[in-house]
């Protein structure tokens, strides 16, 4: 247990607190938004990245990172808004202790997914070696981070023909960059070489933590 674990434990406190205040219904919608947001973001990150990088000279690592966040937020915020609207239209009255207890439990779950999502996204960023080592040596960080691919892999019943998460991310990261591929300038070649080196390091990290992506 290290300083990362202390931050994670502290991170659960506001989630539980606001869950107790908001109640069961709104927190359930939040958790559903997180789960579906993760599934849809992973399922379409390769498609979104390929679309953007085929028309712009941008690193696939950057585009994958931003596409993942954008797709997730669309779904998550939609569910949060729907939950709020439903709560208001239905004129639901607080159910007392039972409503609070349910809200607190789902607030905890929402905090779990939120921190897992952040830890997962950190893999795309150039964080320092010592910071990365602290994450690896943490008790909670690897568990929370692994919950993101777990949600996707355990939901194949709703996307049976989709590739694994690692395969999806590999496809996104290795998406063809048409403008770069067609450029012969020395700058572009050097930039592509540096970018490719970063991509393969990221792919190595993904395979280290989550496997090769082969479901067979």
Short mmCIF file of C-alpha atoms in Angstrom, two decimals:
data_model
loop_
_atom_site.label_atom_id
_atom_site.label_comp_id
_atom_site.label_asym_id
_atom_site.label_seq_id
_atom_site.Cartn_x
_atom_site.Cartn_y
_atom_site.Cartn_z
CA UNK A 1 0.00 0.00 0.00
CA UNK A 2 1.43 3.40 -0.99
CA UNK A 3 0.43 7.04 -1.55
CA UNK A 4 -1.61 6.08 -4.63
CA UNK A 5 -3.82 3.85 -2.46
CA UNK A 6 -4.38 6.67 0.01
CA UNK A 7 -5.59 8.94 -2.80
CA UNK A 8 -7.85 6.18 -4.15
CA UNK A 9 -9.40 5.51 -0.74
CA UNK A 10 -9.98 9.25 -0.30
CA UNK A 11 -11.55 9.31 -3.77
CA UNK A 12 -14.35 7.00 -2.65
CA UNK A 13 -15.50 9.41 0.06
CA UNK A 14 -17.10 12.09 -2.18
CA UNK A 15 -18.67 9.39 -4.36
CA UNK A 16 -20.38 7.78 -1.39
CA UNK A 17 -21.34 11.16 0.08
CA UNK A 18 -23.00 12.45 -3.09
CA UNK A 19 -24.56 9.03 -3.67
CA UNK A 20 -26.25 9.25 -0.29
CA UNK A 21 -27.54 12.73 -1.16
CA UNK A 22 -28.74 11.96 -4.71
CA UNK A 23 -30.37 8.64 -3.94
CA UNK A 24 -30.71 5.30 -5.68
CA UNK A 25 -32.33 6.20 -9.05
CA UNK A 26 -29.93 8.94 -10.11
CA UNK A 27 -26.87 6.96 -9.05
CA UNK A 28 -28.07 3.86 -10.91
CA UNK A 29 -28.36 5.94 -14.08
CA UNK A 30 -24.85 7.22 -13.50
CA UNK A 31 -23.42 3.71 -13.16
CA UNK A 32 -25.33 2.56 -16.25
CA UNK A 33 -23.92 5.56 -18.11
CA UNK A 34 -20.41 4.62 -17.05
CA UNK A 35 -20.77 1.01 -18.12
CA UNK A 36 -22.36 1.77 -21.50
CA UNK A 37 -19.98 4.68 -22.03
CA UNK A 38 -16.99 2.36 -21.56
CA UNK A 39 -18.47 -0.27 -23.89
CA UNK A 40 -19.31 2.19 -26.67
CA UNK A 41 -16.04 4.12 -26.34
CA UNK A 42 -13.96 0.95 -26.69
CA UNK A 43 -16.17 -0.44 -29.44
CA UNK A 44 -15.88 2.64 -31.65
CA UNK A 45 -12.47 4.08 -30.75
CA UNK A 46 -10.79 2.37 -33.72
CA UNK A 47 -13.45 3.65 -36.14
CA UNK A 48 -13.29 7.22 -34.79
CA UNK A 49 -9.49 7.26 -34.82
CA UNK A 50 -9.31 5.96 -38.39
CA UNK A 51 -11.79 8.62 -39.55
CA UNK A 52 -9.84 11.49 -38.00
CA UNK A 53 -6.31 10.35 -38.88
CA UNK A 54 -7.25 9.66 -42.50
CA UNK A 55 -7.92 13.38 -42.92
CA UNK A 56 -5.42 14.98 -40.55
CA UNK A 57 -1.74 14.73 -39.71
CA UNK A 58 -2.25 13.88 -36.04
CA UNK A 59 -0.76 11.20 -33.82
CA UNK A 60 -3.06 8.20 -33.50
CA UNK A 61 -2.17 8.06 -29.82
CA UNK A 62 -3.55 11.57 -29.29
CA UNK A 63 -6.63 10.92 -31.43
CA UNK A 64 -7.34 7.59 -29.70
CA UNK A 65 -7.05 9.27 -26.30
CA UNK A 66 -9.39 12.13 -27.24
CA UNK A 67 -11.83 9.87 -29.13
CA UNK A 68 -12.08 7.57 -26.14
CA UNK A 69 -12.93 10.47 -23.83
CA UNK A 70 -15.34 12.09 -26.30
CA UNK A 71 -17.31 8.90 -27.00
CA UNK A 72 -17.48 8.06 -23.32
CA UNK A 73 -18.68 11.52 -22.29
CA UNK A 74 -21.47 11.56 -24.89
CA UNK A 75 -22.97 8.38 -23.45
CA UNK A 76 -22.27 9.08 -19.78
CA UNK A 77 -23.64 12.63 -19.78
CA UNK A 78 -26.70 11.51 -21.74
CA UNK A 79 -27.53 8.99 -19.02
CA UNK A 80 -26.90 11.53 -16.26
CA UNK A 81 -29.29 13.98 -17.93
CA UNK A 82 -31.90 11.27 -18.51
CA UNK A 83 -31.64 10.23 -14.88
CA UNK A 84 -32.16 13.81 -13.72
CA UNK A 85 -35.12 14.35 -16.07
CA UNK A 86 -36.74 11.06 -15.03
CA UNK A 87 -36.30 11.92 -11.37
CA UNK A 88 -37.98 15.31 -11.89
CA UNK A 89 -40.81 14.16 -14.20
CA UNK A 90 -41.69 11.16 -12.07
CA UNK A 91 -41.67 13.40 -8.99
CA UNK A 92 -39.98 10.64 -7.05
CA UNK A 93 -39.94 11.12 -3.33
CA UNK A 94 -36.94 10.06 -1.28
CA UNK A 95 -37.35 6.54 0.03
CA UNK A 96 -35.63 7.29 3.28
CA UNK A 97 -32.78 5.13 4.51
CA UNK A 98 -33.24 2.51 1.78
CA UNK A 99 -32.91 5.15 -0.96
CA UNK A 100 -29.85 6.61 0.74
CA UNK A 101 -28.22 3.22 1.20
CA UNK A 102 -28.75 2.30 -2.45
CA UNK A 103 -27.46 5.70 -3.54
CA UNK A 104 -24.37 5.30 -1.39
CA UNK A 105 -23.62 1.85 -2.81
CA UNK A 106 -23.97 2.99 -6.40
CA UNK A 107 -22.05 6.16 -5.58
CA UNK A 108 -19.21 3.89 -4.48
CA UNK A 109 -19.47 1.96 -7.77
CA UNK A 110 -19.48 5.17 -9.77
CA UNK A 111 -16.33 6.31 -7.95
CA UNK A 112 -14.75 2.94 -8.68
CA UNK A 113 -15.39 3.23 -12.41
CA UNK A 114 -14.39 6.91 -12.47
CA UNK A 115 -11.00 6.26 -10.89
CA UNK A 116 -10.50 3.13 -12.98
CA UNK A 117 -11.26 5.18 -16.09
CA UNK A 118 -8.69 7.84 -15.12
CA UNK A 119 -6.05 5.20 -14.35
CA UNK A 120 -6.76 3.54 -17.69
CA UNK A 121 -6.40 6.83 -19.58
CA UNK A 122 -3.08 7.52 -17.84
CA UNK A 123 -1.62 4.70 -19.92
CA UNK A 124 -1.94 6.96 -22.99
CA UNK A 125 0.01 9.79 -21.35
CA UNK A 126 3.80 10.19 -21.02
CA UNK A 127 3.88 9.82 -17.24
CA UNK A 128 7.21 9.42 -15.47
CA UNK A 129 8.80 6.09 -14.68
CA UNK A 130 8.60 6.63 -10.91
CA UNK A 131 4.90 7.54 -11.11
CA UNK A 132 4.19 4.49 -13.25
CA UNK A 133 6.08 2.32 -10.76
CA UNK A 134 3.96 3.72 -7.94
CA UNK A 135 0.81 2.76 -9.86
CA UNK A 136 2.12 -0.76 -10.45
CA UNK A 137 3.09 -1.17 -6.78
CA UNK A 138 -0.27 0.10 -5.57
CA UNK A 139 -2.77 -2.41 -4.20
CA UNK A 140 -5.89 -0.75 -5.62
CA UNK A 141 -4.69 0.94 -8.84
CA UNK A 142 -4.16 -2.24 -10.92
CA UNK A 143 -7.54 -3.59 -9.77
CA UNK A 144 -9.42 -0.41 -10.65
CA UNK A 145 -7.61 -0.06 -13.97
CA UNK A 146 -8.43 -3.66 -14.90
CA UNK A 147 -12.14 -3.04 -14.28
CA UNK A 148 -12.38 -1.02 -17.52
CA UNK A 149 -11.47 -3.86 -19.92
CA UNK A 150 -13.38 -6.28 -17.67
CA UNK A 151 -16.63 -4.35 -18.26
CA UNK A 152 -16.09 -4.55 -22.01
CA UNK A 153 -15.02 -8.19 -22.17
CA UNK A 154 -17.87 -9.35 -19.92
CA UNK A 155 -20.47 -7.57 -22.04
CA UNK A 156 -19.83 -9.42 -25.31
CA UNK A 157 -23.46 -10.56 -25.30
CA UNK A 158 -24.40 -7.09 -26.60
CA UNK A 159 -21.48 -6.85 -29.04
CA UNK A 160 -20.68 -10.48 -29.94
CA UNK A 161 -18.88 -9.68 -33.20
CA UNK A 162 -16.53 -7.08 -31.75
CA UNK A 163 -12.81 -7.61 -31.25
CA UNK A 164 -11.29 -7.62 -27.78
CA UNK A 165 -10.43 -4.32 -26.14
CA UNK A 166 -6.70 -4.71 -26.75
CA UNK A 167 -7.31 -5.61 -30.40
CA UNK A 168 -9.56 -2.56 -30.77
CA UNK A 169 -6.95 -0.24 -29.28
CA UNK A 170 -4.18 -1.75 -31.40
CA UNK A 171 -6.28 -1.15 -34.50
CA UNK A 172 -6.89 2.45 -33.41
CA UNK A 173 -3.24 3.13 -32.62
CA UNK A 174 -2.02 1.61 -35.87
CA UNK A 175 -4.64 3.35 -38.01
CA UNK A 176 -3.24 4.52 -41.34
CA UNK A 177 -2.25 8.18 -41.43
CA UNK A 178 -2.79 9.00 -45.10
CA UNK A 179 -1.14 12.41 -45.15
CA UNK A 180 1.88 11.18 -43.22
CA UNK A 181 2.24 8.09 -45.35
CA UNK A 182 2.22 10.21 -48.51
CA UNK A 183 4.79 12.71 -47.25
CA UNK A 184 8.46 12.36 -48.14
CA UNK A 185 9.82 15.24 -46.10
CA UNK A 186 12.61 14.55 -43.65
CA UNK A 187 10.58 16.13 -40.86
CA UNK A 188 7.61 13.86 -41.48
CA UNK A 189 9.78 10.75 -41.56
CA UNK A 190 11.43 11.68 -38.26
CA UNK A 191 8.08 12.56 -36.72
CA UNK A 192 6.57 9.28 -37.89
CA UNK A 193 9.50 7.30 -36.50
CA UNK A 194 9.22 8.98 -33.10
CA UNK A 195 5.46 8.54 -33.09
CA UNK A 196 5.71 4.87 -34.05
CA UNK A 197 8.18 4.26 -31.23
CA UNK A 198 5.73 5.77 -28.72
CA UNK A 199 2.88 3.72 -30.18
CA UNK A 200 4.72 0.45 -29.82
CA UNK A 201 5.66 1.29 -26.24
CA UNK A 202 1.98 1.93 -25.49
CA UNK A 203 0.96 -1.32 -27.19
CA UNK A 204 3.58 -3.15 -25.11
CA UNK A 205 2.03 -1.66 -21.95
CA UNK A 206 -1.47 -2.67 -23.03
CA UNK A 207 -0.33 -6.25 -23.66
CA UNK A 208 1.58 -6.30 -20.37
CA UNK A 209 -1.47 -5.35 -18.31
CA UNK A 210 -4.35 -6.79 -20.35
CA UNK A 211 -2.92 -9.54 -22.56
CA UNK A 212 -2.46 -9.69 -26.32
CA UNK A 213 -6.15 -9.35 -27.14
CA UNK A 214 -6.45 -12.83 -28.62
CA UNK A 215 -9.74 -14.41 -27.51
CA UNK A 216 -8.95 -17.80 -29.01
#
